[in-house]
Coordinates of C-alpha atoms in Angstrom, one line a residue:
M19 CA 0.0 -0.3 -0.1
R20 CA 1.2 3.6 -0.9
I21 CA -0.1 6.5 1.2
A22 CA 0.5 10.2 0.6
I23 CA 0.0 12.9 3.2
V24 CA -0.5 16.4 1.3
G25 CA 0.5 18.7 4.1
A26 CA 3.4 17.9 6.5
G27 CA 2.7 20.3 9.0
A28 CA 1.4 19.8 12.7
I29 CA -1.0 17.3 11.7
G30 CA 0.2 15.8 8.8
G31 CA 3.9 15.6 10.1
Y32 CA 2.5 14.1 13.4
F33 CA 0.6 11.3 11.8
G34 CA 3.2 10.9 9.0
A35 CA 6.1 10.4 11.3
N36 CA 4.2 7.8 13.3
I37 CA 2.9 5.9 10.1
I38 CA 6.4 5.9 8.8
R39 CA 7.8 4.4 12.3
A40 CA 5.3 1.6 11.7
G41 CA 7.0 0.7 8.5
L42 CA 4.5 1.9 5.9
D43 CA 5.2 3.5 2.7
V44 CA 4.7 6.9 2.9
T45 CA 5.0 10.1 0.8
L46 CA 4.8 13.6 2.4
I47 CA 4.0 16.7 0.2
D48 CA 4.5 20.1 1.5
A49 CA 4.8 23.8 0.3
W50 CA 7.4 25.3 2.9
P51 CA 10.7 24.8 1.1
E52 CA 12.6 25.0 4.5
H53 CA 10.6 22.4 6.1
V54 CA 11.0 20.2 3.4
E55 CA 14.9 20.5 2.9
H56 CA 15.3 20.3 6.6
V57 CA 13.3 17.1 6.8
R58 CA 15.4 15.6 3.8
R59 CA 18.9 16.2 5.5
H60 CA 17.6 15.8 9.4
G61 CA 14.6 13.9 9.2
L62 CA 11.2 14.6 10.7
T63 CA 11.0 15.1 14.6
V64 CA 8.2 14.7 16.7
E65 CA 8.6 16.1 20.7
G66 CA 6.2 14.9 23.5
M67 CA 4.6 17.2 25.8
S68 CA 7.5 18.1 28.1
G69 CA 9.8 18.9 25.1
N70 CA 11.6 15.6 24.9
T71 CA 12.0 13.9 21.7
S72 CA 9.3 11.2 20.9
L73 CA 10.9 10.2 17.4
N74 CA 12.8 11.0 14.6
V75 CA 12.3 9.6 11.2
K76 CA 13.9 9.6 7.8
A77 CA 11.0 10.6 5.7
D78 CA 10.5 10.7 1.5
I79 CA 9.2 14.2 1.7
R80 CA 8.6 16.3 -1.6
H81 CA 7.9 20.0 -2.5
V82 CA 4.5 20.8 -4.0
G83 CA 7.0 21.7 -7.1
D84 CA 8.3 18.3 -7.2
V85 CA 5.1 16.6 -7.4
Q86 CA 4.9 16.2 -11.1
G87 CA 7.9 13.8 -10.8
L88 CA 5.4 11.3 -9.0
I89 CA 4.2 10.4 -12.7
R90 CA 7.4 8.0 -12.7
E91 CA 6.2 5.9 -9.5
P92 CA 3.2 3.7 -8.6
A93 CA -0.1 5.4 -7.9
F94 CA -1.3 6.1 -4.3
D95 CA -3.6 3.8 -2.7
V96 CA -4.5 6.2 0.1
V97 CA -4.3 9.8 0.4
F98 CA -4.8 12.0 3.1
I99 CA -5.4 15.9 2.7
A100 CA -3.8 17.5 5.7
V101 CA -3.7 21.4 4.4
K102 CA -5.5 24.2 5.9
S103 CA -9.2 24.3 5.0
Y104 CA -9.1 26.9 2.3
D105 CA -6.4 25.1 0.4
T106 CA -8.5 22.0 0.2
L107 CA -9.4 22.2 -3.4
W108 CA -5.9 23.0 -5.0
A109 CA -4.4 20.2 -2.6
T110 CA -7.0 17.6 -4.0
Q111 CA -6.5 18.5 -7.5
L112 CA -2.9 18.3 -7.1
I113 CA -2.7 14.9 -6.0
L114 CA -5.6 13.2 -7.9
P115 CA -3.5 12.3 -11.1
Y116 CA -1.3 10.1 -8.9
L117 CA -4.0 8.4 -7.2
A118 CA -5.0 4.7 -8.0
E119 CA -8.0 4.0 -9.9
D120 CA -9.3 2.5 -6.7
G121 CA -7.5 4.7 -4.5
V122 CA -9.0 6.8 -1.7
V123 CA -8.9 10.3 -0.3
A124 CA -9.3 11.3 3.3
S125 CA -9.8 14.5 4.8
L126 CA -7.6 14.9 8.0
Q127 CA -8.5 18.7 8.6
N128 CA -10.6 20.8 10.7
S129 CA -14.1 21.5 9.4
L130 CA -16.1 20.0 7.0
N131 CA -14.4 19.6 3.8
E132 CA -15.3 16.5 2.6
G133 CA -17.8 18.1 0.1
E134 CA -14.8 20.0 -1.7
I135 CA -12.6 16.8 -1.7
A136 CA -15.7 14.9 -3.2
S137 CA -16.4 17.7 -5.8
I138 CA -12.8 16.9 -7.3
A139 CA -12.2 13.2 -6.2
G140 CA -15.8 11.6 -6.5
S141 CA -17.8 11.0 -3.5
E142 CA -17.3 7.3 -3.9
R143 CA -13.7 7.8 -3.2
T144 CA -14.0 10.4 -0.2
Y145 CA -13.6 9.9 3.5
G146 CA -13.3 12.1 6.4
C147 CA -11.2 11.9 9.6
A148 CA -12.6 13.5 12.9
I149 CA -9.6 14.3 15.1
T150 CA -10.5 14.7 19.1
A151 CA -8.5 15.9 22.1
L152 CA -4.9 15.9 20.1
A153 CA -3.3 19.2 20.0
C154 CA 0.0 19.5 17.7
E155 CA 2.3 22.2 16.6
L156 CA 4.9 22.9 14.1
R157 CA 7.2 24.6 16.1
E158 CA 10.0 25.0 13.4
A159 CA 11.0 23.4 10.3
G160 CA 11.2 19.5 10.8
L161 CA 10.0 19.8 14.3
V162 CA 6.3 19.0 15.5
R163 CA 5.3 19.1 19.1
R164 CA 2.5 17.5 20.8
H165 CA 0.6 19.4 23.5
S166 CA -2.0 16.9 24.6
P167 CA -1.8 13.7 26.4
T168 CA -4.4 11.9 24.2
G169 CA -6.3 11.7 21.3
S170 CA -8.6 9.8 18.9
V171 CA -9.7 9.9 15.5
S172 CA -13.0 8.6 13.8
V173 CA -13.1 7.7 10.2
G174 CA -16.4 7.8 7.9
A175 CA -17.2 7.8 4.4
I176 CA -19.5 10.2 2.2
D177 CA -20.8 7.4 0.7
S178 CA -22.2 5.0 3.1
K179 CA -21.5 1.7 1.1
N180 CA -17.7 2.3 1.5
R181 CA -17.4 1.3 5.1
A182 CA -14.6 -1.3 4.3
N183 CA -12.3 1.5 3.5
C184 CA -13.3 3.0 6.7
E185 CA -11.6 0.1 8.2
V186 CA -8.7 0.4 6.3
I187 CA -8.0 4.3 6.8
A188 CA -8.7 3.9 10.3
G189 CA -6.1 1.0 10.7
I190 CA -3.3 3.2 9.1
L191 CA -4.1 6.1 11.5
N192 CA -4.2 3.6 14.3
H193 CA -0.3 3.6 14.3
A194 CA -0.4 7.3 15.6
E195 CA -3.6 7.5 17.8
S196 CA -6.6 5.3 18.8
S197 CA -8.8 5.3 15.4
V198 CA -12.1 3.5 14.7
A199 CA -14.8 3.4 11.6
I200 CA -18.0 5.3 12.2
D201 CA -21.3 5.7 10.1
N202 CA -22.2 9.2 11.5
L203 CA -19.5 11.2 9.9
I204 CA -21.0 14.7 9.6
G205 CA -22.5 14.5 13.1
V206 CA -19.2 13.3 14.4
K207 CA -17.2 16.2 12.1
W208 CA -19.7 18.9 13.4
S209 CA -19.2 17.8 17.1
K210 CA -15.7 18.7 16.8
L211 CA -16.3 21.8 15.1
V212 CA -18.3 22.9 18.1
I213 CA -15.0 22.7 20.4
N214 CA -13.1 24.3 17.4
A215 CA -15.8 27.2 17.3
M216 CA -15.5 27.7 21.1
R217 CA -11.6 27.6 21.3
N218 CA -9.7 28.1 18.1
G219 CA -11.1 31.7 17.6
L220 CA -10.8 33.0 21.1
S221 CA -7.2 32.1 21.4
A222 CA -6.5 33.9 17.9
M223 CA -8.3 37.0 18.6
T224 CA -7.0 37.4 22.2
G225 CA -3.4 36.1 22.0
M226 CA -4.2 33.6 24.8
T227 CA -2.8 30.2 25.5
G228 CA -5.3 27.4 25.7
L229 CA -5.1 27.3 29.8
E230 CA -5.1 31.2 29.8
R231 CA -8.4 31.3 27.6
D232 CA -10.2 28.6 29.5
T233 CA -9.5 30.3 33.1
D234 CA -10.5 33.8 32.3
P235 CA -14.2 34.7 33.1
V236 CA -14.6 36.6 30.1
T237 CA -13.3 34.3 27.5
I238 CA -14.8 31.4 29.2
E239 CA -18.4 33.2 29.3
L240 CA -17.8 33.9 25.6
G241 CA -16.7 30.3 24.6
M242 CA -19.6 28.7 26.0
R243 CA -21.9 31.2 24.0
L244 CA -19.7 30.2 20.6
G245 CA -20.1 26.4 21.6
A246 CA -23.9 26.8 22.4
Q247 CA -24.7 28.3 19.1
A248 CA -22.5 26.0 17.4
V249 CA -24.5 23.0 19.0
Q250 CA -27.8 24.7 18.3
V251 CA -26.9 25.4 14.4
G252 CA -25.9 21.9 14.0
R253 CA -29.1 20.4 15.5
A254 CA -31.1 22.6 13.5
L255 CA -29.2 21.4 10.2
G256 CA -30.4 17.8 11.3
Y257 CA -27.0 16.4 12.6
E258 CA -26.6 13.7 14.9
L259 CA -24.1 15.2 17.5
V260 CA -22.2 13.3 20.2
D261 CA -20.6 14.9 23.2
T262 CA -17.2 15.6 22.4
G263 CA -15.4 16.9 25.4
F264 CA -18.6 18.5 26.8
S265 CA -22.2 17.4 27.3
F266 CA -23.8 19.3 24.8
D267 CA -27.1 19.3 26.2
T268 CA -25.3 21.1 29.5
L269 CA -23.3 23.5 27.3
V270 CA -26.6 24.4 25.5
A271 CA -28.0 25.3 28.9
T272 CA -25.5 27.8 29.7
A273 CA -26.9 30.1 27.2
S274 CA -30.0 30.4 29.4
G275 CA -27.8 31.2 32.2
D276 CA -28.2 28.0 33.9
C277 CA -25.7 28.4 37.0
D278 CA -25.2 24.6 37.3
A279 CA -24.5 24.2 33.7
I280 CA -22.2 27.3 33.8
R281 CA -20.5 25.6 36.9
I282 CA -20.0 22.1 35.0
I283 CA -18.6 23.5 31.8
R284 CA -16.2 25.9 33.5
S285 CA -14.8 22.8 35.6
R286 CA -14.4 20.9 32.3
M287 CA -12.9 23.5 30.3
A288 CA -10.1 23.7 33.2
E289 CA -9.9 20.1 33.3
I290 CA -8.9 19.8 29.7
S291 CA -6.9 22.8 29.3
G292 CA -4.9 21.9 32.5
A293 CA -4.3 18.4 31.1
R294 CA -2.1 19.9 28.1
S295 CA 1.1 22.0 27.8
S296 CA 0.9 25.3 29.4
D297 CA 2.0 26.8 26.2
Q298 CA -0.5 25.3 24.2
R299 CA -1.9 27.4 21.5
P300 CA -4.9 25.9 19.0
S301 CA -3.9 26.1 15.2
M302 CA -5.9 29.5 14.5
A303 CA -3.6 31.0 17.1
Q304 CA -0.6 29.7 15.8
D305 CA -1.3 31.0 12.6
I306 CA -1.9 34.7 13.7
R307 CA 1.5 34.6 15.4
K308 CA 3.0 33.5 12.2
G309 CA 1.1 36.0 10.3
R310 CA -0.7 33.5 8.0
R311 CA -4.4 33.4 7.2
T312 CA -6.5 31.6 9.6
E313 CA -9.3 29.2 9.2
T314 CA -12.1 31.4 10.5
D315 CA -13.9 30.8 7.4
A316 CA -14.1 27.3 8.0
I317 CA -14.8 27.4 11.8
N318 CA -16.5 30.6 13.4
G319 CA -17.5 32.0 9.9
L320 CA -19.0 28.5 8.9
V321 CA -21.1 28.4 11.9
A322 CA -22.3 32.2 11.8
R323 CA -22.9 31.4 7.9
L324 CA -25.2 28.3 8.2
G325 CA -27.1 29.5 11.1
R326 CA -28.2 32.3 9.3
E327 CA -29.5 29.8 6.7
V328 CA -31.4 27.7 9.2
G329 CA -32.6 30.7 11.3
V330 CA -30.4 30.3 14.3
D331 CA -29.0 33.1 16.2
A332 CA -25.0 32.6 15.9
G333 CA -24.1 36.1 16.1
A334 CA -21.0 35.5 18.5
N335 CA -19.4 33.3 16.1
Q336 CA -19.9 36.2 13.3
K337 CA -18.5 38.8 15.8
V338 CA -15.6 36.7 16.3
H339 CA -14.9 35.7 12.8
E340 CA -15.2 39.5 11.8
T341 CA -12.6 40.3 14.7
I342 CA -10.4 37.7 13.3
Q343 CA -10.5 38.9 9.8
R344 CA -9.5 42.5 11.0
I345 CA -6.5 41.0 12.7
E346 CA -5.4 39.4 9.5
R347 CA -5.7 42.4 7.6
G348 CA -3.5 44.2 10.1
E349 CA -6.3 46.7 11.4
L350 CA -6.4 45.1 15.0
Q351 CA -3.9 43.3 17.4
P352 CA -5.0 40.2 19.3
S353 CA -5.8 41.3 22.9
P354 CA -8.2 40.0 25.5
A355 CA -9.9 43.4 25.3
L356 CA -11.3 42.1 22.0
A357 CA -13.1 39.4 23.7
A358 CA -14.5 41.7 26.6
G359 CA -15.9 44.2 23.8
I360 CA -18.0 40.9 22.5
V361 CA -19.2 39.6 25.6

């Protein structure tokens, strides 16, 4: 079996290194030249939470400009798309000519990008992976650091008839994190999006670490509001949500001022962040610090956009989305005061 991972950053690099360590045939593809050159010369390193080196592997890594050379090699059986959501279309189009006739493509990303992949690769070949509780960061060229103690992956198909391939994909990913095949792909993916909506944008907007964000009264309140709105939008869309990190019924109850619900969710937020590295920042906050575009369109922006379509108030998500866009354009600087302005 030949495997390709398009996007060898935090998540693609983390899974790629572990799959390579297991002895599978993996080709990594990335757009950052310095990262590609470092990995070619020194290998790909993954550090644990305490900064200790967990593994270093020699990896077959190609720059996107080298991909056309794959025409002289056997086709890929499984391709993972691990780029940012806004890069999904070109990444899928880039690798499609090198996919075997019976090969499959799986999203290893935030948000719901399987529809875009399916528009190019076909729904019968498209799969999605919902990653839960795993936090990683590409610290520098060639170096990925893990920030969470545990993680898991749920693998599902766009076409429900293709469950057998879900088992194959889960088997590959199981070399890195506990992975299972599921039937309810969109429900589980939206459930993960709830967590991203209440955490990623807040850290990007405020500059806070996960621990700072989940122990500050203002960002706790706003985070609960963002999460409750995301749950309500998902349910209005008819998705079968599953509690991910929090009881979603309890999370929704916080929106009406239920004191017991607020106490339970506050405690759970602190518990989750307390188990992670103290300097952990979610992906959107990492992007802001590096001066890169974030995935706000595919997270808080998506919740707000679909909320309008189904008549559910997602105004807090819209305000966070607009604020992050202004930070991306250089009109604002990340600050906790921005969260206070929304609350």
